[in-house]
Amino acid sequence: MDADWDPAGLLWGDAELVNTTPVSTVGKRTLYRVRISSGLGRDSLIRMLLVPREPISSGVLDAPFLSLERIVSNGRIFWWSGQDGSDWVPDTSDSPPVGVDNFSGWGPDLPNTQRVGYRVLGTGVKLRRIAARPALGSFSELSTLHMRLGSTTLDFEATWNDDSEPGQILWARVPTGSTIQRIEIDGKTAQYQASEDPNLIQIVSNDDGNKQTQRLLMTLDTPVILNRVEQVPHVELLAWQPRDAVYQIYRGAGLNVEVQPNNNGVHLNASASASRRPISLGSLEVFVGEVKLDASVVGSRPLPLYVKASPAELPKHQSMVMSVQRSEENWTATVECRWGAQAGVIDYGFFEVPLALRDRLSAGQQVCHFMPHTDPAKTNLCIPIPGPDSQGIRKLQFSFPLDSVDSTQSVILPQVVSHHSPEDRVFVSLPERLSDQTVRWLLSGAPLQPLVDLPEGALPVVEANRLYELISGQTALSWQSLDQQSQEVHVNLVRVDITGITASEVFGYVRMWVHPRGQNSLDIAIPKNCQVLGIHSGDRPALWSPTDGALTVSLQPNYLPIPLQLSVVWQADSHEKLDLECPRPLLSRPPKLGLLSIADQTRWQPHLGQVSDQDGQDLWVDSWAQMVIEALGSVRQLSQSDVRRWVNNWRPEAFQIESQATINDSSLQAKLSDLDLNDDGAVQVQEIWSSIQLLNEDAPALSALPYLAVRSQVAVPVWQWSGSTIQLTRHDSPKRSYTGYLVALVWFALALTVLWIVRKMTSAWLARLFRQDWFLWLVLAITLWCLLPIAWPSWVAWALCAWAASNQLLELRRHLARTGGY
């Protein structure tokens, strides 16, 4: 044994000391001879009490060990049974702990001791002195069990008062099969090591011994077993008795947890608790209940608390209705869902909403959680569903403000998708009266029909509302008063621009200048051989819906003139004559006069009996001025953004109107005086536009405006025409009207000229030829003849060529006269 230690007494367990004095001393080892008792019928045990020879003055002490001569030891185990309050602790960083049960019957049972064993891998174990600590006291325990479909997590929290602290080393027994995720002591990560017993761990604080431990946190993952009754997992601190203990149970969404009844005095309280933790966003948990355990229950291992977890099906709600209401300040939409008593376990409602509603959505006392969505413009909304009412019905409501434009009598409904509904049916409850007036609701200009028979399971709507079904979720609805005397839409002018003609199709635009007069839509008849590709309202796409032989286009705003442009294509049925039936507004007083322009006018021209000799460009400019001037009174009352949009829609360059064009309509002279313009003579477009710029300083100049319409590089005449059908006839170009003989003669002459030039071609001759003016004009005339689709530029070049040639002949004649023929 160690020479620094002496045995006390002669009886060493089953051995008897033969010599009271050591036989010999070798280095730091002392040898004693003992006699082993025989005939015991069991293994012999040598056990003795050792005391140090000298008082211990240093802070380190080697623990004594025994070794037997000529006997091989299977291993060394250090047994530590320090009394509470001891100022010594073993340094066992290199020695793994072993189970306490392996040491039953080894040494006296001391009260309030920690029975801990270590397997010694080296030559020994050192004891280190630490600062004196007060006597141990009790602690408070809080265990929180989070049960989910994938795994179960146990959060264990132990808190000591100021009058007691556990020291730097703690022993804990964890549930079987658990995985430790974290261990913290006073907010700092603590180290732990396992023992031979897989459920027993040693926890070591990283702080020095001068700091008292106040709080221990542990997080463990334990396996979840579904559809079977199991005891709840629990963490036990060895040699400690909790003063009070609380066990809380949470279940994740989609999991049903049943607490089994028992007769051990443990009762579950499902009401709210002061120690209840807030629910995190990622967990989406529901509080099941908590159990307050007394000392007798905590002392029993395991806890007499049993639960059964089973997956729950996602219930489907009866229906979802979005109710729209208007207050004095704004519009509000309220989404309501209901679940019946047979719906099963339902904890949260999941919806897909636009990201713009994130900061404006309200669910009353319920907390709204938002989770990312694959679409950056959307987000997933998660709301806890309140408990059932007396009839077992669970209701969920959330509301948000709506964007509306009262001037255009429209409101925008965002798309809200419920993940609980198997169908994509969208029900909207809309008010029947607004501002003490009965209204009619329209979608893309077409009236909405209310549902007479409510679908099965539909929610009742507000008494003042009616239920409608929409095809899509996000849309813009407009309303129209039925009490006021309605005025018919007025179409001031219709213009057809034909931009291209092929062998089978005719492409073009149909423009209509519309004054809504409070109406929200305009019906336009579409011929059978005509197809509408798109509609623009100003510089923006318009909302329109096709029907049989017609279409309905939304008029927004419905109190200002609107320039509509229809992109159309006709099916051509002839190569010599075309009858194009134009789209026409379905009005009691349709416009009697229109305008027509054809980009490829060299091959197609309108029927002479259908167009007038008057230039339609003047009517086009006067109509533009009339639409703009009549709207100025209403434009002055708009906001800057609305004025800016209206100005951009009616810019002159978008309609191929030059800034120097004049207004000649005498009926507009009185209205022009309201703009402080000179009404004695003709007023130019530039002057009217300058007056409009005073309404909005952001209105761009004419030169900075982009073009909306397709403009031809060649000047296109505009005709005035009447009727609903345009008759076009094809004619050949003047340059192709010659007879075949004349064309052959011209080509023969050109061939002879080319051959003669090639024969005479020398460098000096070519230089002299290119100095001739008539030759340059000849080359230019031939080039224009071949490249341009029209003939007159080449004829001008031919005339200049002839004039230059005649001047050269005259000059040659005068030269011969002066020189006498030389």
PDB file of N, CA and C in Angstrom, residues 4 106 123 151 179 221 243 277 409 416 436 444 528 567 634 690 712 726 767 774 794 805 818:
ATOM      1  N   ASP A   4       2.414   6.605   2.534  1.00  0.00           N
ATOM      2  CA  ASP A   4       1.889   7.780   3.240  1.00  0.00           C
ATOM      3  C   ASP A   4       0.636   7.473   4.032  1.00  0.00           C
ATOM      4  N   TRP A 106     -20.039  -2.682  -0.407  1.00  0.00           N
ATOM      5  CA  TRP A 106     -18.653  -2.216  -0.303  1.00  0.00           C
ATOM      6  C   TRP A 106     -18.615  -0.986   0.598  1.00  0.00           C
ATOM      7  N   THR A 123      -2.303   4.744 -12.831  1.00  0.00           N
ATOM      8  CA  THR A 123      -1.747   4.175 -11.591  1.00  0.00           C
ATOM      9  C   THR A 123      -2.540   4.566 -10.374  1.00  0.00           C
ATOM     10  N   SER A 151     -40.321  12.680 -33.527  1.00  0.00           N
ATOM     11  CA  SER A 151     -39.527  12.405 -32.332  1.00  0.00           C
ATOM     12  C   SER A 151     -40.184  13.085 -31.143  1.00  0.00           C
ATOM     13  N   THR A 179     -31.146  10.487 -26.465  1.00  0.00           N
ATOM     14  CA  THR A 179     -29.945  11.126 -27.019  1.00  0.00           C
ATOM     15  C   THR A 179     -29.860  12.539 -26.468  1.00  0.00           C
ATOM     16  N   ASP A 221     -33.554  13.877 -26.767  1.00  0.00           N
ATOM     17  CA  ASP A 221     -34.473  13.315 -27.759  1.00  0.00           C
ATOM     18  C   ASP A 221     -34.720  11.851 -27.414  1.00  0.00           C
ATOM     19  N   ARG A 243     -37.693  19.794  -4.338  1.00  0.00           N
ATOM     20  CA  ARG A 243     -38.628  20.439  -3.430  1.00  0.00           C
ATOM     21  C   ARG A 243     -40.025  20.493  -4.044  1.00  0.00           C
ATOM     22  N   ARG A 277     -44.642  27.589 -21.219  1.00  0.00           N
ATOM     23  CA  ARG A 277     -43.710  28.265 -22.109  1.00  0.00           C
ATOM     24  C   ARG A 277     -44.416  28.721 -23.378  1.00  0.00           C
ATOM     25  N   GLN A 409     -65.099  52.845 -58.425  1.00  0.00           N
ATOM     26  CA  GLN A 409     -66.082  51.913 -57.873  1.00  0.00           C
ATOM     27  C   GLN A 409     -65.610  50.469 -58.006  1.00  0.00           C
ATOM     28  N   VAL A 416     -56.797  33.966 -51.157  1.00  0.00           N
ATOM     29  CA  VAL A 416     -56.565  33.258 -49.898  1.00  0.00           C
ATOM     30  C   VAL A 416     -56.938  31.798 -50.132  1.00  0.00           C
ATOM     31  N   ASP A 436     -76.547  53.561 -48.994  1.00  0.00           N
ATOM     32  CA  ASP A 436     -78.008  53.582 -49.106  1.00  0.00           C
ATOM     33  C   ASP A 436     -78.489  53.411 -50.543  1.00  0.00           C
ATOM     34  N   SER A 444     -64.920  41.845 -64.331  1.00  0.00           N
ATOM     35  CA  SER A 444     -64.448  42.127 -65.698  1.00  0.00           C
ATOM     36  C   SER A 444     -65.573  42.688 -66.555  1.00  0.00           C
ATOM     37  N   LYS A 528     -67.855  36.827 -86.951  1.00  0.00           N
ATOM     38  CA  LYS A 528     -67.396  35.437 -86.930  1.00  0.00           C
ATOM     39  C   LYS A 528     -65.991  35.285 -87.480  1.00  0.00           C
ATOM     40  N   SER A 567     -56.666  44.642 -80.513  1.00  0.00           N
ATOM     41  CA  SER A 567     -55.789  43.993 -81.490  1.00  0.00           C
ATOM     42  C   SER A 567     -56.573  42.845 -82.114  1.00  0.00           C
ATOM     43  N   SER A 634     -63.268  67.035 -64.654  1.00  0.00           N
ATOM     44  CA  SER A 634     -63.177  65.916 -63.712  1.00  0.00           C
ATOM     45  C   SER A 634     -61.740  65.607 -63.331  1.00  0.00           C
ATOM     46  N   SER A 690     -49.817  71.967 -73.287  1.00  0.00           N
ATOM     47  CA  SER A 690     -49.172  72.817 -72.289  1.00  0.00           C
ATOM     48  C   SER A 690     -50.123  73.157 -71.155  1.00  0.00           C
ATOM     49  N   SER A 712     -46.252  53.570 -89.469  1.00  0.00           N
ATOM     50  CA  SER A 712     -45.617  53.183 -90.724  1.00  0.00           C
ATOM     51  C   SER A 712     -44.547  54.201 -91.088  1.00  0.00           C
ATOM     52  N   ILE A 726     -66.025  47.046 -94.021  1.00  0.00           N
ATOM     53  CA  ILE A 726     -65.033  47.724 -94.850  1.00  0.00           C
ATOM     54  C   ILE A 726     -64.777  46.865 -96.076  1.00  0.00           C
ATOM     55  N   ALA A 767     -13.429  56.689-115.097  1.00  0.00           N
ATOM     56  CA  ALA A 767     -13.241  57.936-114.350  1.00  0.00           C
ATOM     57  C   ALA A 767     -13.961  59.089-115.032  1.00  0.00           C
ATOM     58  N   TRP A 774     -25.332  63.105-115.484  1.00  0.00           N
ATOM     59  CA  TRP A 774     -26.447  62.283-115.949  1.00  0.00           C
ATOM     60  C   TRP A 774     -26.262  60.816-115.576  1.00  0.00           C
ATOM     61  N   SER A 794     -38.305  57.118-108.065  1.00  0.00           N
ATOM     62  CA  SER A 794     -37.468  56.749-109.225  1.00  0.00           C
ATOM     63  C   SER A 794     -37.769  57.635-110.432  1.00  0.00           C
ATOM     64  N   ALA A 805     -28.602  65.076-118.821  1.00  0.00           N
ATOM     65  CA  ALA A 805     -28.132  64.623-120.135  1.00  0.00           C
ATOM     66  C   ALA A 805     -28.379  65.682-121.198  1.00  0.00           C
ATOM     67  N   ARG A 818     -18.320  76.428-131.526  1.00  0.00           N
ATOM     68  CA  ARG A 818     -17.191  77.334-131.318  1.00  0.00           C
ATOM     69  C   ARG A 818     -15.916  76.822-131.977  1.00  0.00           C
TER      70      ARG A 818
END
